[in-house]
XYZ file of C-alpha atoms in Angstrom:
521
model
C 6.610 -18.367 -39.797
C 5.798 -21.513 -37.830
C 8.863 -20.656 -35.925
C 7.601 -17.209 -35.168
C 4.476 -18.227 -34.128
C 5.840 -20.955 -31.865
C 8.180 -18.330 -30.309
C 5.056 -16.067 -29.792
C 2.959 -18.800 -28.184
C 6.056 -20.020 -26.059
C 6.379 -16.152 -24.749
C 2.766 -15.892 -23.908
C 2.780 -19.159 -21.977
C 5.777 -18.065 -20.152
C 4.167 -14.709 -19.436
C 1.094 -16.627 -17.997
C 3.216 -18.808 -15.785
C 4.884 -15.637 -14.461
C 1.712 -14.004 -13.620
C 0.354 -17.198 -12.103
C 3.526 -17.522 -9.937
C 3.733 -13.850 -8.866
C 2.406 -12.663 -5.778
C 0.541 -10.127 -7.568
C -1.677 -12.680 -9.080
C -3.139 -13.540 -5.511
C -4.213 -10.112 -5.012
C -6.212 -9.996 -8.433
C -9.481 -11.114 -6.689
C -9.049 -8.306 -4.178
C -8.368 -5.712 -6.629
C -11.148 -6.714 -9.038
C -13.743 -6.924 -6.212
C -12.567 -3.335 -5.121
C -13.011 -2.002 -8.422
C -16.354 -3.690 -9.233
C -17.972 -2.585 -5.913
C -16.643 1.128 -6.114
C -18.052 1.514 -9.506
C -21.595 -0.231 -8.535
C -24.805 2.185 -8.987
C -24.795 4.688 -5.807
C -27.864 3.234 -3.629
C -29.931 5.729 -1.698
C -28.100 6.673 1.487
C -24.607 6.595 0.086
C -22.381 8.628 -2.062
C -19.703 8.000 -4.789
C -17.124 8.679 -1.950
C -18.865 6.141 0.306
C -18.925 3.505 -2.623
C -14.909 3.948 -3.126
C -14.616 3.467 0.526
C -16.891 0.349 0.651
C -15.100 -1.030 -2.608
C -11.771 -0.618 -0.820
C -12.881 -2.251 2.300
C -14.455 -5.100 0.340
C -11.180 -5.500 -1.388
C -9.239 -5.489 1.971
C -11.597 -8.379 3.143
C -11.178 -10.276 -0.092
C -7.167 -9.656 0.059
C -7.224 -10.922 3.619
C -8.626 -14.149 2.383
C -6.508 -14.588 -0.942
C -3.692 -12.409 -1.446
C -0.338 -13.700 -0.673
C 0.585 -10.444 1.302
C 0.951 -9.563 5.109
C -2.124 -8.086 6.640
C -0.172 -4.745 7.017
C 0.598 -4.401 3.451
C -2.841 -5.123 2.358
C -3.978 -2.236 4.674
C -1.273 0.070 3.862
C -2.202 -0.218 -0.099
C -5.690 0.490 0.982
C -5.062 3.704 2.898
C -2.742 4.886 0.046
C -5.633 4.184 -2.399
C -8.079 6.152 -0.327
C -5.613 8.954 0.327
C -4.863 9.414 -3.212
C -8.700 9.214 -4.128
C -9.623 11.592 -1.418
C -12.157 8.868 -0.214
C -12.306 10.071 3.370
C -14.375 12.604 5.653
C -12.215 15.573 6.094
C -12.641 18.553 8.582
C -11.987 22.004 7.129
C -10.521 24.844 8.976
C -13.584 26.191 10.242
C -15.168 22.802 11.570
C -17.329 21.525 8.607
C -17.166 17.816 8.129
C -17.323 17.049 4.360
C -15.840 14.380 1.940
C -12.215 15.068 1.196
C -12.987 15.112 -2.417
C -15.230 18.491 -1.906
C -12.155 20.196 -0.340
C -11.600 23.464 -2.057
C -15.093 23.508 -3.920
C -17.348 26.224 -3.140
C -20.822 26.278 -1.483
C -23.515 28.696 -0.821
C -23.561 29.729 2.745
C -26.332 30.835 5.182
C -25.433 34.396 4.588
C -26.087 34.046 0.933
C -22.695 34.523 0.005
C -20.186 31.840 -1.638
C -17.649 30.452 0.352
C -14.664 27.803 -0.185
C -14.151 24.671 1.887
C -10.873 25.269 3.305
C -8.993 21.834 3.291
C -6.655 19.940 1.277
C -8.114 17.179 -0.333
C -4.958 14.823 -0.417
C -3.358 16.192 2.761
C -6.743 16.104 4.684
C -7.159 12.482 3.374
C -3.654 11.422 4.806
C -4.288 13.110 8.128
C -7.208 10.906 8.418
C -5.535 7.799 7.108
C -3.132 8.075 9.850
C -5.468 9.044 12.698
C -5.927 5.682 13.947
C -2.414 5.624 15.151
C -3.285 8.020 17.823
C -6.309 5.989 18.918
C -6.149 4.790 22.572
C -7.270 1.047 21.657
C -4.025 0.579 19.379
C -1.909 1.669 22.062
C -3.511 -0.767 24.657
C -2.837 -3.691 22.498
C 0.528 -2.320 21.437
C 1.568 -2.040 25.204
C 0.112 -5.507 26.190
C 2.141 -7.069 23.483
C 5.343 -5.780 25.144
C 4.060 -6.929 28.527
C 3.512 -10.357 26.809
C 7.166 -10.160 25.663
C 8.205 -9.554 29.241
C 6.025 -12.862 30.269
C 7.808 -14.619 27.593
C 11.319 -13.243 28.203
C 11.387 -14.082 31.864
C 10.186 -17.448 31.545
C 7.325 -16.571 34.101
C 4.634 -17.742 31.565
C 6.380 -21.248 31.363
C 6.863 -21.386 34.986
C 3.005 -20.842 35.647
C 2.113 -23.236 33.121
C 4.427 -25.949 34.514
C 3.395 -25.422 37.894
C -0.430 -25.718 37.031
C 0.209 -29.027 35.151
C 2.431 -30.362 38.217
C -0.303 -29.547 40.757
C -3.404 -30.699 38.393
C -2.030 -33.298 36.215
C -2.996 -36.365 38.183
C -5.913 -37.244 35.576
C -6.852 -36.305 31.816
C -9.337 -34.065 33.230
C -6.590 -32.490 35.433
C -4.113 -31.795 32.627
C -7.021 -30.561 30.754
C -7.912 -27.949 33.373
C -4.499 -27.082 33.979
C -4.024 -26.243 30.372
C -7.238 -23.974 30.506
C -6.068 -22.252 33.870
C -2.867 -21.590 32.243
C -4.574 -19.900 29.450
C -6.931 -18.041 31.755
C -3.949 -16.720 33.817
C -2.114 -15.345 30.965
C -5.119 -14.097 28.777
C -5.241 -10.617 30.435
C -1.740 -9.701 29.694
C -1.193 -11.242 26.304
C -3.356 -9.884 23.528
C -2.211 -12.175 20.730
C -3.989 -15.582 21.316
C -1.532 -16.701 18.705
C 1.469 -15.650 20.737
C -0.088 -17.005 23.976
C -1.392 -20.299 22.744
C 1.524 -20.967 20.308
C 4.444 -19.265 21.929
C 3.719 -20.224 25.706
C 0.924 -22.826 26.128
C 1.607 -25.156 22.976
C 5.339 -25.856 24.000
C 3.699 -27.140 27.504
C 1.234 -29.233 25.880
C 3.946 -30.572 23.451
C 6.102 -31.471 26.414
C 3.303 -33.242 27.780
C 2.737 -35.173 24.710
C 6.450 -36.180 24.210
C 6.677 -37.322 27.825
C 3.577 -39.725 27.172
C 5.710 -41.214 24.163
C 2.903 -40.310 21.604
C 3.939 -41.008 18.235
C 4.068 -37.272 16.530
C 4.024 -38.722 13.086
C 1.586 -41.625 13.790
C -1.615 -39.973 12.690
C -4.900 -39.636 14.912
C -4.274 -40.225 18.499
C -7.021 -39.927 21.308
C -4.541 -38.618 23.951
C -2.958 -36.112 21.812
C -6.030 -35.178 20.197
C -7.643 -34.552 23.755
C -4.663 -32.359 24.680
C -4.598 -30.150 21.546
C -8.337 -29.848 21.244
C -8.577 -28.777 25.032
C -5.800 -26.456 24.551
C -7.190 -24.948 21.313
C -10.932 -24.306 22.943
C -9.067 -23.013 25.950
C -7.284 -20.458 24.052
C -10.386 -19.118 22.211
C -12.548 -19.146 25.569
C -9.839 -17.199 27.354
C -9.531 -14.786 24.348
C -13.206 -14.140 24.854
C -13.018 -13.393 28.706
C -10.897 -10.057 28.560
C -11.045 -7.183 26.412
C -7.016 -7.613 26.265
C -7.316 -11.446 25.502
C -7.315 -11.031 21.816
C -6.192 -8.148 19.259
C -9.616 -7.779 17.857
C -11.586 -7.454 21.172
C -10.903 -3.680 21.576
C -12.404 -3.124 17.975
C -15.639 -4.625 19.286
C -15.702 -2.207 22.334
C -14.544 0.696 20.087
C -17.452 -0.102 17.557
C -20.173 -0.401 20.283
C -19.086 2.873 21.606
C -19.294 4.623 18.449
C -22.695 3.136 17.401
C -24.597 2.528 20.781
C -22.974 5.365 22.622
C -21.911 3.172 25.596
C -18.581 2.374 27.539
C -17.787 -0.998 27.394
C -14.422 -1.185 29.163
C -12.179 -3.829 30.727
C -14.476 -4.256 33.896
C -17.721 -4.385 32.003
C -16.206 -6.967 29.464
C -14.930 -9.266 32.400
C -18.142 -9.061 34.465
C -20.417 -9.681 31.325
C -18.361 -12.708 30.211
C -17.181 -14.257 33.507
C -20.257 -16.597 34.229
C -20.765 -18.193 30.760
C -17.189 -18.079 29.801
C -16.049 -20.026 33.092
C -18.707 -22.346 32.927
C -17.708 -23.296 29.510
C -14.034 -23.694 30.513
C -15.318 -26.056 33.162
C -17.688 -28.015 30.719
C -15.748 -28.584 27.551
C -12.690 -30.660 28.842
C -14.927 -33.379 30.167
C -17.046 -33.236 27.138
C -14.001 -33.533 24.880
C -12.804 -36.414 27.047
C -16.151 -38.320 26.574
C -15.723 -38.029 22.921
C -12.120 -38.771 22.424
C -11.384 -41.107 25.243
C -7.607 -40.256 26.063
C -5.318 -42.748 28.177
C -2.319 -41.014 30.009
C 0.558 -42.726 31.723
C 0.786 -40.315 34.859
C 4.042 -41.499 36.312
C 5.881 -40.877 33.020
C 4.362 -37.321 32.861
C 5.166 -36.611 36.191
C 8.829 -37.175 35.648
C 8.954 -35.160 32.534
C 7.505 -32.088 34.205
C 9.947 -32.648 37.259
C 12.407 -32.431 34.821
C 11.596 -29.273 33.207
C 10.974 -27.556 36.680
C 14.491 -28.303 37.559
C 15.799 -26.891 34.240
C 13.879 -23.674 35.186
C 15.715 -23.209 38.576
C 14.445 -20.713 41.158
C 12.278 -17.915 40.474
C 14.495 -14.877 39.211
C 14.357 -11.332 40.299
C 12.918 -10.321 36.923
C 10.083 -12.754 37.361
C 9.080 -11.215 40.629
C 9.546 -7.622 39.305
C 7.191 -8.724 36.391
C 4.701 -10.343 38.781
C 4.297 -7.254 40.851
C 4.045 -5.166 37.816
C 1.244 -7.482 36.575
C -0.725 -7.522 39.792
C -0.526 -3.810 39.838
C -2.073 -3.670 36.273
C -4.615 -6.265 37.018
C -5.953 -3.948 40.167
C -5.829 -0.811 38.037
C -7.668 -2.392 35.316
C -10.283 -4.058 37.338
C -10.698 -0.816 39.290
C -10.505 1.925 36.691
C -13.704 3.438 37.538
C -12.609 4.095 40.961
C -8.789 4.990 40.060
C -9.810 7.014 37.107
C -6.966 5.895 35.371
C -7.737 4.598 31.622
C -6.878 1.026 30.720
C -4.280 2.362 27.857
C -2.544 4.508 30.496
C -2.033 1.503 32.768
C -0.619 -0.677 29.916
C 1.751 2.133 28.740
C 2.665 2.465 32.254
C 3.480 -0.882 32.668
C 5.950 -1.080 29.586
C 7.746 1.916 31.094
C 8.026 0.493 34.599
C 9.388 -2.858 33.054
C 11.970 -0.843 31.000
C 13.073 1.112 34.271
C 13.348 -2.019 35.962
C 15.341 -3.801 33.342
C 13.010 -6.587 32.878
C 12.642 -5.160 29.034
C 15.362 -3.320 27.438
C 14.827 -0.918 24.537
C 16.085 -3.521 22.164
C 13.267 -5.797 23.209
C 10.850 -3.383 22.328
C 12.403 -2.187 19.267
C 12.642 -6.048 18.040
C 9.191 -7.068 19.129
C 7.990 -7.103 15.377
C 4.556 -8.661 16.369
C 3.599 -5.657 18.559
C 4.502 -3.188 15.977
C 2.815 -5.144 13.058
C -0.310 -5.469 15.182
C -0.154 -1.817 15.878
C -0.081 -0.812 12.384
C -2.867 -3.029 11.056
C -5.046 -2.446 13.916
C -4.728 1.388 13.810
C -5.515 1.048 10.077
C -8.537 -1.005 10.753
C -9.769 1.573 13.388
C -9.298 4.476 10.665
C -11.510 2.170 8.254
C -14.082 1.309 10.752
C -14.334 5.302 11.931
C -14.812 6.163 8.168
C -17.092 3.534 7.405
C -19.256 4.981 10.043
C -18.557 8.758 9.219
C -19.584 8.097 5.536
C -22.702 6.320 6.383
C -21.734 2.768 5.034
C -21.989 0.934 8.462
C -25.455 2.451 8.665
C -26.535 1.586 5.303
C -25.117 -1.998 5.803
C -26.945 -2.204 9.033
C -30.331 -0.878 7.499
C -30.000 -3.594 4.908
C -29.572 -6.357 7.468
C -32.658 -4.776 9.771
C -34.914 -5.207 6.990
C -34.783 -8.946 7.083
C -35.736 -9.060 10.714
C -38.021 -5.737 11.104
C -40.973 -7.621 12.131
C -39.340 -9.662 14.748
C -38.841 -8.421 18.670
C -35.663 -6.858 19.755
C -34.621 -9.966 21.929
C -35.323 -12.333 18.883
C -33.329 -9.909 16.510
C -30.598 -9.920 19.195
C -30.397 -13.562 19.278
C -30.690 -13.904 15.437
C -27.819 -11.297 14.731
C -25.620 -13.196 17.263
C -26.222 -16.817 15.676
C -25.528 -15.451 12.111
C -22.479 -13.374 13.338
C -21.264 -16.707 15.062
C -21.485 -19.119 11.949
C -20.300 -16.344 9.589
C -17.004 -17.215 10.954
C -17.038 -20.260 8.403
C -16.125 -17.582 5.825
C -12.990 -16.212 7.565
C -9.423 -17.680 8.291
C -8.804 -14.923 10.652
C -10.854 -13.740 13.696
C -9.501 -10.183 13.559
C -10.791 -10.095 9.989
C -14.187 -11.383 10.880
C -14.446 -8.853 13.706
C -13.382 -6.029 11.252
C -15.668 -7.125 8.619
C -18.995 -7.741 10.366
C -18.861 -6.316 14.099
C -19.807 -2.809 12.855
C -22.567 -3.711 10.449
C -24.126 -6.227 12.837
C -24.126 -3.269 15.549
C -25.582 -1.045 13.264
C -28.592 -3.525 12.326
C -29.086 -3.998 16.146
C -29.376 -0.179 16.978
C -31.899 0.091 14.019
C -33.827 -2.936 15.301
C -33.655 -1.602 19.014
C -31.597 -4.504 20.401
C -30.305 -3.851 23.924
C -27.179 -2.463 23.302
C -25.121 -4.035 26.257
C -26.597 -7.437 25.384
C -25.804 -7.621 21.725
C -22.389 -6.036 22.555
C -21.538 -8.913 24.857
C -22.837 -11.472 22.347
C -20.618 -10.228 19.811
C -17.716 -10.033 22.257
C -17.931 -13.631 23.122
C -18.753 -14.939 19.692
C -15.865 -13.014 18.160
C -13.364 -15.274 19.658
C -15.515 -18.601 20.652
C -16.639 -19.040 16.883
C -13.027 -19.802 16.142
C -13.929 -23.675 17.244
C -15.681 -24.089 14.158
C -12.691 -24.728 11.954
C -9.053 -25.747 12.046
C -8.003 -22.642 10.359
C -9.898 -19.881 12.095
C -6.758 -18.358 13.723
C -3.055 -18.891 14.271
C -3.180 -20.814 17.486
C -5.983 -23.129 16.311
C -4.072 -23.819 13.234
C -0.890 -24.702 15.229
C -2.844 -27.165 17.300
C -4.528 -28.648 14.246
C -1.335 -29.059 12.435
C -0.254 -31.716 14.914
C -2.197 -34.228 13.130
C -3.711 -35.972 16.137
C -7.310 -35.201 14.856
C -8.265 -35.513 11.170
C -9.721 -32.356 9.568
C -13.024 -33.867 9.022
C -13.121 -34.965 12.635
C -12.078 -31.461 13.591
C -14.853 -30.042 12.040
C -17.390 -32.285 13.507
C -15.806 -31.699 16.919
C -15.656 -27.830 16.512
C -19.557 -28.039 15.500
C -20.356 -30.062 18.600
C -18.442 -27.355 20.771
C -20.379 -24.437 18.976
C -23.504 -26.353 20.069
C -22.326 -26.466 23.635
C -21.097 -22.674 23.530
C -24.283 -21.512 22.093
C -26.563 -23.354 24.504
C -24.474 -22.025 27.585
C -24.497 -18.602 26.313
C -28.031 -18.489 25.435
C -29.389 -20.051 28.927
C -26.933 -19.477 31.795
C -25.498 -16.444 29.758
C -28.858 -14.846 29.222
C -30.003 -15.236 33.002
C -26.768 -13.641 34.068
C -27.083 -10.665 32.011
C -30.884 -10.454 33.010
C -29.624 -10.293 36.681
C -27.088 -7.515 35.561
C -29.994 -5.458 34.053
C -28.642 -5.533 30.579
C -31.727 -6.273 29.009
């Protein structure tokens, strides 16, 4: 008898250990949150279908924070659950928009006759689930990833970065500004801040650090700390300057269009972000030098950079082809109001041209898994965002937020919402997740409170990336730099908070003056 009890206890412990060690266990918080929210009492303004969608969305956000699964897998599961439960807004054959679980039900028409909603609850839901994959925003980012692949493959990005360090690296500030300028040059064409910072700029920063004989295992170091902190901050600031600078940026523009009814494309984004962002790129390197006080052996650095230049050799024909293509893209993007060519078409045209010129091969495109992965999760997020609006969830959350500020003026509401959005980044370890979770509800609240549309849009657009300075885990590129160990985590949090104060100060002073000149409020 005792032996049987012992076996049962041992078996139970092994099952518990198996659950703890499994990836599925990491997803349990997300499943519990999704189920709990979906089964809450339905508040005014929502329906049971809306609650199921809100529950799954809450589960997605929790899953991104806790689950040991790739983002695309989390979203694939979410779309499948929403499809099987008919938790989308479907369109009938005669043009009615109804909740998918009402398909094939009957209703009393205006003529006095009974009619049936002609749509398939599951099939119609699946059509909605994959609708994001035809969205222009998803294709813009997808195309830009392949352009970034060409920049990496040809070595053009590394050549530009080395040239900047060579020409400006005669002082610590010069090196810092060279890194900032490298990020700035590459940002319009590489929509992954992690790929840009971690794949192209970080190796240059690492080479500079190695050339200075800094002990990479020696713990905190002021010179190494200065370089990684400047590079990390420059990566986030450059991401905020262009709509193609970070994968989550197009979602901000898309939500602004759907909620405010405004077009906020490439040129609007650059014009609005230019003054505060460029000023911050000028201010933060000397501010960080003041805090960290780095010391650099410039002669040794010069020898190392010269060696790397010699390794690269002369500029190749593929680099020249790429340079011509990039300049054409930039002209067409900035001049889109005059040329009448959509930004997505320009980016798509670029990858076709680069393939025809043999800068990229079809094999390069097929094997660029980051592009395909981002395309999948971004398209899925776009579907969720559109359906949250269609089923009234975004407006309901916006109403709830607006009740806290209903007695304040529109300008005060705008600044308060922007600040709350900025510091909510502490809750996230992904900039894109932060954008998806909060951009829509904050825009909806701003719309209800009468906030100036373009002013709130540019603030959310800037703060989406800039808020990444707050933590050493806000995004992949920041985590790469923070993992070097030249700055302790407590000090990184402190420097992040000080950087945040500078960012908010410049944005709410110089930025506000610039947007006043533009007539945005």
